[in-house]
Coordinates of C-alpha atoms and ligand atoms in Angstrom, one line a residue:
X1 CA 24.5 3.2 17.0
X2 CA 24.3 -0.3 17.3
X3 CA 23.9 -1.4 21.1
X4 CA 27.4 -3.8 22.4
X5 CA 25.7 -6.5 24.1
X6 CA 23.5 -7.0 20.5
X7 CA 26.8 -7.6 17.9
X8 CA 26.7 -11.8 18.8
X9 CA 25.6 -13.6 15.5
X10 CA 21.9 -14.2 15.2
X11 CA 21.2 -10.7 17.7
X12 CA 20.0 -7.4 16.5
X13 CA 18.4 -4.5 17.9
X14 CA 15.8 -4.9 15.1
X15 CA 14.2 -7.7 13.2
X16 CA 12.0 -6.7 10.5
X17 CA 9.7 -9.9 9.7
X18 CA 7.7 -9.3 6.2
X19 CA 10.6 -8.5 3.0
X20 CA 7.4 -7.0 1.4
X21 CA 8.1 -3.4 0.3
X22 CA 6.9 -2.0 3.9
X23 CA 9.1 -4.5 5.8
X24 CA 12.0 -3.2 3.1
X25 CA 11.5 0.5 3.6
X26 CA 11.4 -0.3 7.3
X27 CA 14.7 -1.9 7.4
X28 CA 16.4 0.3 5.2
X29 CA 15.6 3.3 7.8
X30 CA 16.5 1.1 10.6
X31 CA 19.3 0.3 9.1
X32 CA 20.3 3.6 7.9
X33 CA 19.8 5.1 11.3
X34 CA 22.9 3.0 12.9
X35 CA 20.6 0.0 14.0
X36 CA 22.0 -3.6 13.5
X37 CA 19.2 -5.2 11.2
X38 CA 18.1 -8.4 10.6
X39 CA 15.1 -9.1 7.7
X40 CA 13.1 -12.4 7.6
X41 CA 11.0 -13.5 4.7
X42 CA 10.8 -17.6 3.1
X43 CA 11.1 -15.7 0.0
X44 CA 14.2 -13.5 -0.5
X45 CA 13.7 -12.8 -4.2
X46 CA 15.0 -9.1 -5.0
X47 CA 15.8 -9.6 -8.5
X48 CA 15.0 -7.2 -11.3
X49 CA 12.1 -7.4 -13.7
X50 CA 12.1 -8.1 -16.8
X51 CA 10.3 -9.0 -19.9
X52 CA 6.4 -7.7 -19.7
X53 CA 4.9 -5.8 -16.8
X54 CA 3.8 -7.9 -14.2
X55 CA 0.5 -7.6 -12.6
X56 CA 1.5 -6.7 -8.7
X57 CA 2.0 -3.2 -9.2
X58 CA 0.9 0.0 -7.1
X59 CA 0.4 3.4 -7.9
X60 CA 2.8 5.5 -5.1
X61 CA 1.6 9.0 -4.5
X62 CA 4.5 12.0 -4.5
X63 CA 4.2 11.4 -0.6
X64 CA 5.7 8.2 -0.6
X65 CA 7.9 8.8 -3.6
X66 CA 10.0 11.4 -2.4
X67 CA 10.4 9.1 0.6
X68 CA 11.8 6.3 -1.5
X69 CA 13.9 9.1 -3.0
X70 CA 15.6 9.9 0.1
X71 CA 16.1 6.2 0.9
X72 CA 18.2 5.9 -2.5
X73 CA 15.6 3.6 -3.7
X74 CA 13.7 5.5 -6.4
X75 CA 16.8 5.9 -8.7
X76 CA 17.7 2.7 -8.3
X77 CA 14.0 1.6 -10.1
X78 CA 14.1 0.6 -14.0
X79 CA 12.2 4.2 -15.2
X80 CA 11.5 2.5 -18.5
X81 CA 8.8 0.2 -16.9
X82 CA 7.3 3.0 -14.4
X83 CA 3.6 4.6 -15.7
X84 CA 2.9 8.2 -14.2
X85 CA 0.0 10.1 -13.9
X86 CA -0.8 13.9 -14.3
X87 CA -4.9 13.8 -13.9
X88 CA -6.8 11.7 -12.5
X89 CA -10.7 11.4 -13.8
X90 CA -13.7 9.5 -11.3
X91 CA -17.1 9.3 -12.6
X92 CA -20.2 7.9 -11.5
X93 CA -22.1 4.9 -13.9
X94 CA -25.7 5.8 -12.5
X95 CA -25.5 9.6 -12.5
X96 CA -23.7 12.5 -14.8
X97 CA -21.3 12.7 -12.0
X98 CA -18.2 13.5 -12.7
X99 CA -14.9 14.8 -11.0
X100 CA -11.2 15.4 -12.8
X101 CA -8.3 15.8 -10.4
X102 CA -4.9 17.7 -11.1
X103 CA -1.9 18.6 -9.0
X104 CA -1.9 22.0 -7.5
X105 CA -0.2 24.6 -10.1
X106 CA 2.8 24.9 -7.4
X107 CA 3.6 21.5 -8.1
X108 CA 5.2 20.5 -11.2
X109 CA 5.8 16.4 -10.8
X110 CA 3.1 14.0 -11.9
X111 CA 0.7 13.0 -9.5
X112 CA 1.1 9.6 -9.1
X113 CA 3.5 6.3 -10.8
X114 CA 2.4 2.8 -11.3
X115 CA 4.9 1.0 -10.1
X116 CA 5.5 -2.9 -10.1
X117 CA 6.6 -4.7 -7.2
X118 CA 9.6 -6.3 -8.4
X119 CA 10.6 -3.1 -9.6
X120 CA 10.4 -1.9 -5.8
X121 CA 12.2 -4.5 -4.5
X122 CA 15.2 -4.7 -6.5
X123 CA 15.8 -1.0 -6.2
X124 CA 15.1 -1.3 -2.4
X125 CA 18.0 -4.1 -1.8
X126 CA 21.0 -1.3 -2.1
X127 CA 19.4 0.3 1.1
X128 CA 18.9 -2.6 2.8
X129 CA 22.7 -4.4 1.3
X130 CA 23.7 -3.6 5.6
X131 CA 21.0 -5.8 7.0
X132 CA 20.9 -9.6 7.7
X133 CA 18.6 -11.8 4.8
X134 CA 17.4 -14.6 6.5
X135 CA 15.2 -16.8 4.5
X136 CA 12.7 -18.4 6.8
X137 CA 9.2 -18.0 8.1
X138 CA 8.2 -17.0 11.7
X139 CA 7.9 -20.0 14.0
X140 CA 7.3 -18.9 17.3
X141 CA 8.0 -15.4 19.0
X142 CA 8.7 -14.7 22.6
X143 CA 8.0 -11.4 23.7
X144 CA 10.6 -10.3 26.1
X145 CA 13.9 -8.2 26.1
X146 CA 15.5 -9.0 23.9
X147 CA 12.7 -10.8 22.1
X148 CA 13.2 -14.4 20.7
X149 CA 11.8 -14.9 17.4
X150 CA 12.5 -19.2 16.7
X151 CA 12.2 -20.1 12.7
X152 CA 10.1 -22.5 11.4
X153 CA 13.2 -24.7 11.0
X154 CA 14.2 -24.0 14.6
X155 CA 16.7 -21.4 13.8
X156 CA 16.9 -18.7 16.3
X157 CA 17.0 -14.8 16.3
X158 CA 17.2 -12.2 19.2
X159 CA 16.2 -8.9 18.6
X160 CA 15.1 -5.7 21.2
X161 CA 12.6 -4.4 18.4
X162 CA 10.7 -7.2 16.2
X163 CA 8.9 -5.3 14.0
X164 CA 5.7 -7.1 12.0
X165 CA 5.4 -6.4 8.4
X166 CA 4.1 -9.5 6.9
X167 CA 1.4 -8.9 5.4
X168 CA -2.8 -9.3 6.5
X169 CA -2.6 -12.7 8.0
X170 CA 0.5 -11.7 9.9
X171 CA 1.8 -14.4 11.8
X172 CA 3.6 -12.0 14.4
X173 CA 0.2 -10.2 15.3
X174 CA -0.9 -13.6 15.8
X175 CA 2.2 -14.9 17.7
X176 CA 1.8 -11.5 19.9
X177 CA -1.4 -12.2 20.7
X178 CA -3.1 -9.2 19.0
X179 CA -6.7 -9.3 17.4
X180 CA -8.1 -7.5 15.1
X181 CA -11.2 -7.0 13.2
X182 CA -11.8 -7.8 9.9
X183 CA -15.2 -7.5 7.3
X184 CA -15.2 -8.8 4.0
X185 CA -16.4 -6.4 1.5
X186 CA -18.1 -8.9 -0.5
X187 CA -15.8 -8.1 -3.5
X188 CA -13.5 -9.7 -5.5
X189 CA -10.6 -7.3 -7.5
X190 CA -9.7 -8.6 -11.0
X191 CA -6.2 -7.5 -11.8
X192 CA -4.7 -7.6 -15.4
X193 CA -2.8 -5.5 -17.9
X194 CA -4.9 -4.5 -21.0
X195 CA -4.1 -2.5 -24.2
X196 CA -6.3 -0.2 -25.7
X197 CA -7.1 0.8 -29.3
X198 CA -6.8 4.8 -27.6
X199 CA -4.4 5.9 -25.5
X200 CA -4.4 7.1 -22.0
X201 CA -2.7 10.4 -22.5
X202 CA -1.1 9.4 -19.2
X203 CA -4.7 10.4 -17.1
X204 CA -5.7 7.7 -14.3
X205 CA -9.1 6.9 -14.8
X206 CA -11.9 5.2 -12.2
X207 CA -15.8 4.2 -13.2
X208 CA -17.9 3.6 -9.8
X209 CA -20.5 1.1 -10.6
X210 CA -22.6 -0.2 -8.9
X211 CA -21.0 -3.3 -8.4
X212 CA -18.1 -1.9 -7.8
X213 CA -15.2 0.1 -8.7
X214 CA -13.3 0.2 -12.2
X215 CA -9.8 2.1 -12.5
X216 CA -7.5 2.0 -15.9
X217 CA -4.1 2.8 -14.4
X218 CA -1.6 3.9 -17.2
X219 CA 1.5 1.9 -18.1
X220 CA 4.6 3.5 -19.4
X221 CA 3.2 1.9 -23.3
X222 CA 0.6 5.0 -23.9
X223 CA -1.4 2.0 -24.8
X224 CA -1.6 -0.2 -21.9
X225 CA -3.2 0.2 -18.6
X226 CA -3.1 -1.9 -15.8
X227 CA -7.1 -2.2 -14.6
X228 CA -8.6 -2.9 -10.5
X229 CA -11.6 -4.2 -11.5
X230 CA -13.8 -4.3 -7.9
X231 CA -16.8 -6.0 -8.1
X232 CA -19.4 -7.9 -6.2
X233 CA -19.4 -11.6 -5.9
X234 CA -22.7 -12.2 -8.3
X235 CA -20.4 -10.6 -11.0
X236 CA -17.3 -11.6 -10.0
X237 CA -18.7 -15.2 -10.6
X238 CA -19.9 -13.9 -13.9
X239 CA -16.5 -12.8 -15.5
X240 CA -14.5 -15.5 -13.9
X241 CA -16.2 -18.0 -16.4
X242 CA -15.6 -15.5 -19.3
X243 CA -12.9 -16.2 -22.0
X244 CA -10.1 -13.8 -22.8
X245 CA -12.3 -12.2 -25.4
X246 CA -15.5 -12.2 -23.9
X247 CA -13.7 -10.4 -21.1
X248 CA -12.1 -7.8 -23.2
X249 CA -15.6 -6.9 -24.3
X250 CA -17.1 -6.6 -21.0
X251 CA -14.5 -4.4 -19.4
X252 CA -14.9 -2.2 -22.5
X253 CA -18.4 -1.7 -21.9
X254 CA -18.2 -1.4 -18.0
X255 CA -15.7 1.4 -19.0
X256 CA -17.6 3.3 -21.6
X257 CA -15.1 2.6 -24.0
X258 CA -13.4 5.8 -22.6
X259 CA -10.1 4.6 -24.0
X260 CA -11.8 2.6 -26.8
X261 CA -12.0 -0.9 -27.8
X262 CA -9.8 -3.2 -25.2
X263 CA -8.0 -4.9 -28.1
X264 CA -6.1 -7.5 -25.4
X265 CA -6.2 -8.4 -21.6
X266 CA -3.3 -10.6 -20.3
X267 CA -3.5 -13.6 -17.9
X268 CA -5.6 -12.0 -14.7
X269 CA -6.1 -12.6 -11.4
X270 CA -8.6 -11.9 -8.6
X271 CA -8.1 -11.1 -5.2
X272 CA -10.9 -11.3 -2.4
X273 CA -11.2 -7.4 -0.6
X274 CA -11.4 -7.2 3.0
X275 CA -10.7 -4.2 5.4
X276 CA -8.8 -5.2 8.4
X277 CA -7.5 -3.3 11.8
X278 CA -5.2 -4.8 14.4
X279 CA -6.9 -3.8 17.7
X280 CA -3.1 -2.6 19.2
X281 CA -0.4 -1.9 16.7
X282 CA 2.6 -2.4 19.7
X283 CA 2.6 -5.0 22.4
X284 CA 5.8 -4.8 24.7
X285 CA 9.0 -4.0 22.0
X286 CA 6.9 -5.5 19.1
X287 CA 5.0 -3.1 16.9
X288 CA 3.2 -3.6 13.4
X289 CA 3.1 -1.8 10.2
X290 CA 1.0 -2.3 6.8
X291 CA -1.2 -4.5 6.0
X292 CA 0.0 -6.7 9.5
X293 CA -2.0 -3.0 11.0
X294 CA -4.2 -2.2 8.3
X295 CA -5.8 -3.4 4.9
X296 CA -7.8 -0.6 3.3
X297 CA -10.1 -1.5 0.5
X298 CA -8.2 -0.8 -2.9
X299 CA -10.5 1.7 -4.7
X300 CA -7.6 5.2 -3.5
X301 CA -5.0 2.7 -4.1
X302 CA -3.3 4.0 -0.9
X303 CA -2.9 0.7 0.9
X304 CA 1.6 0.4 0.7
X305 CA 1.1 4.1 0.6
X306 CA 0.3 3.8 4.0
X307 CA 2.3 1.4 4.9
X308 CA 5.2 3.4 3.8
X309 CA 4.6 6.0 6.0
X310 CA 3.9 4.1 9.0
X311 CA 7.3 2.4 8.6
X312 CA 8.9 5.9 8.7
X313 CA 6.6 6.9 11.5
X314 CA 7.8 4.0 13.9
X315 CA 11.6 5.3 12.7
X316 CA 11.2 8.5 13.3
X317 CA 9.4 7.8 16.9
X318 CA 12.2 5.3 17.9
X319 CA 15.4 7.0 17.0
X320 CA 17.7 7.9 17.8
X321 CA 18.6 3.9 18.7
X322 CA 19.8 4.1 22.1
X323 CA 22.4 1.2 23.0
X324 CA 21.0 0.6 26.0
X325 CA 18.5 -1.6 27.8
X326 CA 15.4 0.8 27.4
X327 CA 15.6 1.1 23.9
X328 CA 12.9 1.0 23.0
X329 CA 11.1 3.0 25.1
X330 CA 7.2 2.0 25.2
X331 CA 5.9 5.1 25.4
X332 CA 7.8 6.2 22.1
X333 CA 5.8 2.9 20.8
X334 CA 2.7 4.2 22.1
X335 CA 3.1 7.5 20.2
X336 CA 3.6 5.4 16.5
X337 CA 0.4 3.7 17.7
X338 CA -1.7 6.5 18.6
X339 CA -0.3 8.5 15.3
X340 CA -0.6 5.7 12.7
X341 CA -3.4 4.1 14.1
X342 CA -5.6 7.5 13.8
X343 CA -4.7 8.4 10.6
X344 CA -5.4 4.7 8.9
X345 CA -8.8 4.5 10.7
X346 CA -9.6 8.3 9.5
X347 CA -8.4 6.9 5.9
X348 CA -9.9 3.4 6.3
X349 CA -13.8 4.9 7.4
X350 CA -13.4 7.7 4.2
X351 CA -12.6 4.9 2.1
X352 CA -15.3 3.3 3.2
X353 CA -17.9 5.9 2.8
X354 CA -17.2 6.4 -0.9
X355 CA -17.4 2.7 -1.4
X356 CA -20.6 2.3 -0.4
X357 CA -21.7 5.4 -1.3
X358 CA -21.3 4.1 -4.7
X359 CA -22.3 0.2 -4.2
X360 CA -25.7 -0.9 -4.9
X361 CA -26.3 -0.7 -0.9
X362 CA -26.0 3.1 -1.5
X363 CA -28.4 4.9 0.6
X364 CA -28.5 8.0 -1.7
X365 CA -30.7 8.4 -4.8
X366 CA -28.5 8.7 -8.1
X367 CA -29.8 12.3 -8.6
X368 CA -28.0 13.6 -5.2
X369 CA -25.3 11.4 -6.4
X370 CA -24.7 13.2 -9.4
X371 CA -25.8 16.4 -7.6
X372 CA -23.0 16.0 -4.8
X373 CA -20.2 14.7 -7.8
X374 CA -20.8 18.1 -9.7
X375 CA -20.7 20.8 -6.3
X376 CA -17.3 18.6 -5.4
X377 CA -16.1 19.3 -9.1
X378 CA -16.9 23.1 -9.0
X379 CA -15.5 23.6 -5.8
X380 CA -11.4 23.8 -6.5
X381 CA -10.8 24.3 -3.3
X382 CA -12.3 20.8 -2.3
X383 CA -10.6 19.0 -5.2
X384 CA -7.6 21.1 -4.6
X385 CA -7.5 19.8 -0.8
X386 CA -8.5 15.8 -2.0
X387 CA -5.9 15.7 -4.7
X388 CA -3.0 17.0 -1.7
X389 CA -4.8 13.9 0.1
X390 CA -4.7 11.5 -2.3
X391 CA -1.3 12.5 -3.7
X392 CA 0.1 11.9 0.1
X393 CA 1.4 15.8 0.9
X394 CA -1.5 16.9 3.0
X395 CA -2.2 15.6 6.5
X396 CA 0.1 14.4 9.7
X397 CA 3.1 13.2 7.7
X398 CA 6.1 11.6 8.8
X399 CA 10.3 12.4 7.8
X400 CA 12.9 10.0 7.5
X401 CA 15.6 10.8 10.8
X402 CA 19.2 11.6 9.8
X403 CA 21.7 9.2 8.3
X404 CA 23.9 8.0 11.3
X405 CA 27.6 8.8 10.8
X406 CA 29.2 4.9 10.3
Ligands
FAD1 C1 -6.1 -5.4 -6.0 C2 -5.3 -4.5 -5.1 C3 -4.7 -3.4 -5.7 C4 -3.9 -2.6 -4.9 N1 -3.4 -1.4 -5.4 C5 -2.7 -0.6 -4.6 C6 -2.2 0.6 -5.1 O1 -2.3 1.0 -6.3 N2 -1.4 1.4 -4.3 C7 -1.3 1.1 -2.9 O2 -0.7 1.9 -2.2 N3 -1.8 0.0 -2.4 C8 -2.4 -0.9 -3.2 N4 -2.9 -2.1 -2.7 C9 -2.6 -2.4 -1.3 C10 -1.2 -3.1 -1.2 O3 -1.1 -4.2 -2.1 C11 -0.8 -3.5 0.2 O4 -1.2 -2.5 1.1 C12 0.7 -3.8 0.3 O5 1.1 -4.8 -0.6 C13 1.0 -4.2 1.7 O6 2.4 -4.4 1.8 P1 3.1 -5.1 3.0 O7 4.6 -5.1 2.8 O8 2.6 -4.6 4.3 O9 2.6 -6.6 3.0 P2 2.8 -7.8 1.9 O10 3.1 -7.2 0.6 O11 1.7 -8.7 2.1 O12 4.2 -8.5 2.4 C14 4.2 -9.3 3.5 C15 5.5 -10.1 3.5 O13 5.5 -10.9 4.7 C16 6.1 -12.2 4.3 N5 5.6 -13.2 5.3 C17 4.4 -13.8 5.4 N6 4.4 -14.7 6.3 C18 5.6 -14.7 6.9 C19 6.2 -15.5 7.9 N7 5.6 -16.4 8.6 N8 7.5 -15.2 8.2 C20 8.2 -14.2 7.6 N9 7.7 -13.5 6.6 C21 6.4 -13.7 6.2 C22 5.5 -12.4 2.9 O14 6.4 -13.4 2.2 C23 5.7 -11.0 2.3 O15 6.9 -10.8 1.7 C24 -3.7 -2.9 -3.5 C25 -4.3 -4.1 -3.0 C26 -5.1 -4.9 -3.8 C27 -5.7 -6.1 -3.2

């Protein structure tokens, strides 16, 4: 239920700032939950894909799917451009580690989808067709109640919640006056799409190098796979100045030619890697979720999984949306801080581990390497209990709260 004194133009009892698929989901809860919603982003762009498979895209674990399900979102996707996974295969370069991952036998979906953005967002504007688009980027915010959040091109917004999902460098931590730490891994991910001469059989795949590493995610084509290469900055230098062909060849041989020769990689890009962790994830009626809280290095690919989740977490902990003054309360804040922010640093640290477990920095000889990969695979109970991790359904997790009755 919407609160009386908040149905003025340009006042809402929430203002999601971020239109990137967290600040979406966000809203579309709000939204669905009775709360008058506004969304601010400079760019509004929610229309459909098309033509070939763009590079942005995640792989979303059955945990956050059936979410997106219940938000109306998931149908609304173009299926024909989703990949899915049923196995998922991690192996060591230096040792004869090696670990395959399945779904428990209860379970009969697939394990995980590669899913672009674009695809995400235009299926996520039906649930969010209630809210206000405003295209504009934070200026300056005021925390008070009802917060004042003032555009960059002086427009203004009121809101009793503003909730920060824009992104790593958010601009409403900053405005809020929350820090955070962040450590550059060192690393550089190259993102492309490549075909190969085999085909994935629909199986995830990841290499750990030493340098970094290497996962073939598979596209709906049983030929192409969209690739995370992770790697340090020596060799990130190295295959920047490398032509299309030259590169082809080298991510072949990096992967073992697992799925045979990489016959074509299409225009890539790199992005630096950096774990981040806002020091408070509320401050007065402002709270954050993804990667404004969080940025987890991308070798689980769990990053917007997370995200996701937090943005249901905050719903679930703030509704029913009272219309009065002391919505929202700051203790129910405080409990979507002390929830989310456990659960991303638990995450975060055994993401960590594993990465530089693996990196050249490791501390562990290859043969204890290998050694700890092979009692892992044996034991199905340890890979049954990492795959429930990984695939989102294990753990502290969050529901969507009812529909409100409009
Ligand atoms: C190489 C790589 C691969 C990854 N693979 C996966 C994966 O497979 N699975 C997975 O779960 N995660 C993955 N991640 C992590 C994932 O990309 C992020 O966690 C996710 O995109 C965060 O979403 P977000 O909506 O929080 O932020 P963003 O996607 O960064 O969105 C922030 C939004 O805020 C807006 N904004 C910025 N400034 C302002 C402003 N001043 N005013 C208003 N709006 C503003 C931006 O326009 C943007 O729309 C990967 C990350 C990398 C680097």
């Amino acid at each position: 239920m919407a609160s009386a004194h908040m149905n003025a133009p340009n006042q809402y009892d929430v203002a999601v700032v971020g239109a990137g698929i967290v600040g979406m989901v966000s809203a579309a809860i709000f939204s669905r939950a009775g709360a008058r919603v506004c969304i601010i982003d400079p760019s509004l762009d929610w229309h459909a894909p098309h033509g070939p498979v763009a590079l942005r895209n995640y792989a979303i674990a059955p945990g956050a799917q059936r979410l997106l399900q219940e938000l109306g979102a998931w149908s609304k996707l173009d299926l024909h451009r989703l990949g899915s996974f049923n196995a998922l295969e991690v192996w060591d370069a230096q040792s004869a580690g090696e670990i395959g991952f399945a779904p428990p036998a209860s379970y009969d979906g697939a394990m995980g989808w590669i899913v672009e953005h674009q695809n995400l967002l235009a299926a996520l504007s039906g649930p969010v067709a209630d809210c206000t688009a405003i295209r504009g980027a934070l200026g300056t915010l005021e925390l008070s109640q009802p917060n004042r959040i003032t555009l960059a091109d002086g427009a203004q917004v009121q809101a009793r919640l503003v909730i920060g999902a824009d992104g790593a460098n958010s601009p409403v931590r900053n405005a809020a006056g929350i820090d955070c730490r962040r450590h550059s891994y060192r690393q550089h991910a190259w993102v492309a799409n490549v075909v190969t001469s085999e085909a994935h059989g629909n199986v995830a795949r990841q290499r750990f190098l030493d340098s970094g590493p290497l996962a073939f995610l598979p596209l709906a084509d049983p030929h192409h796979s969209s690739i995370v290469w992770s790697c340090t900055d020596p060799l990130h230098g190295q295959l920047d100045s490398l032509d299309d062909d030259a590169f082809a060849a080298r991510l072949g041989e990096a992967f073992e030619q697992r799925l045979g020769v990489v016959t074509s990689v299409s225009a890539r890009v790199a992005h630096p890697l950096e774990r981040l962790h806002a020091q408070a994830w509320s401050k007065d009626c402002c709270a954050l979720i993804g990667d404004a809280a969080h940025v987890v290095h991308p070798l689980a690919g769990l990053g917007l999984n997370l995200g996701i989740m937090d943005a249901v977490a905050l719903s679930q902990c703030l509704t029913p949306i009272a219309p009065t003054a002391q919505w929202p309360r700051r203790s129910a804040l405080r409990r979507y801080e002390r929830w989310r922010k456990s659960e991303a640093l638990r995450l975060g640290s055994v993401i960590d581990v594993l990465q530089h477990l693996f990196s050249e920095r490791s501390p562990l000889p290859y043969a204890v390497r290998g050694l700890g990969m092979r009692l892992t695979a044996g034991s199905t109970r340890l890979t049954r209990r990492l795959s429930e991790y990984a695939m989102g359904t294990r753990g502290d997790l969050p529901s969507l709260p009812a529909n409100a009755d409009r």
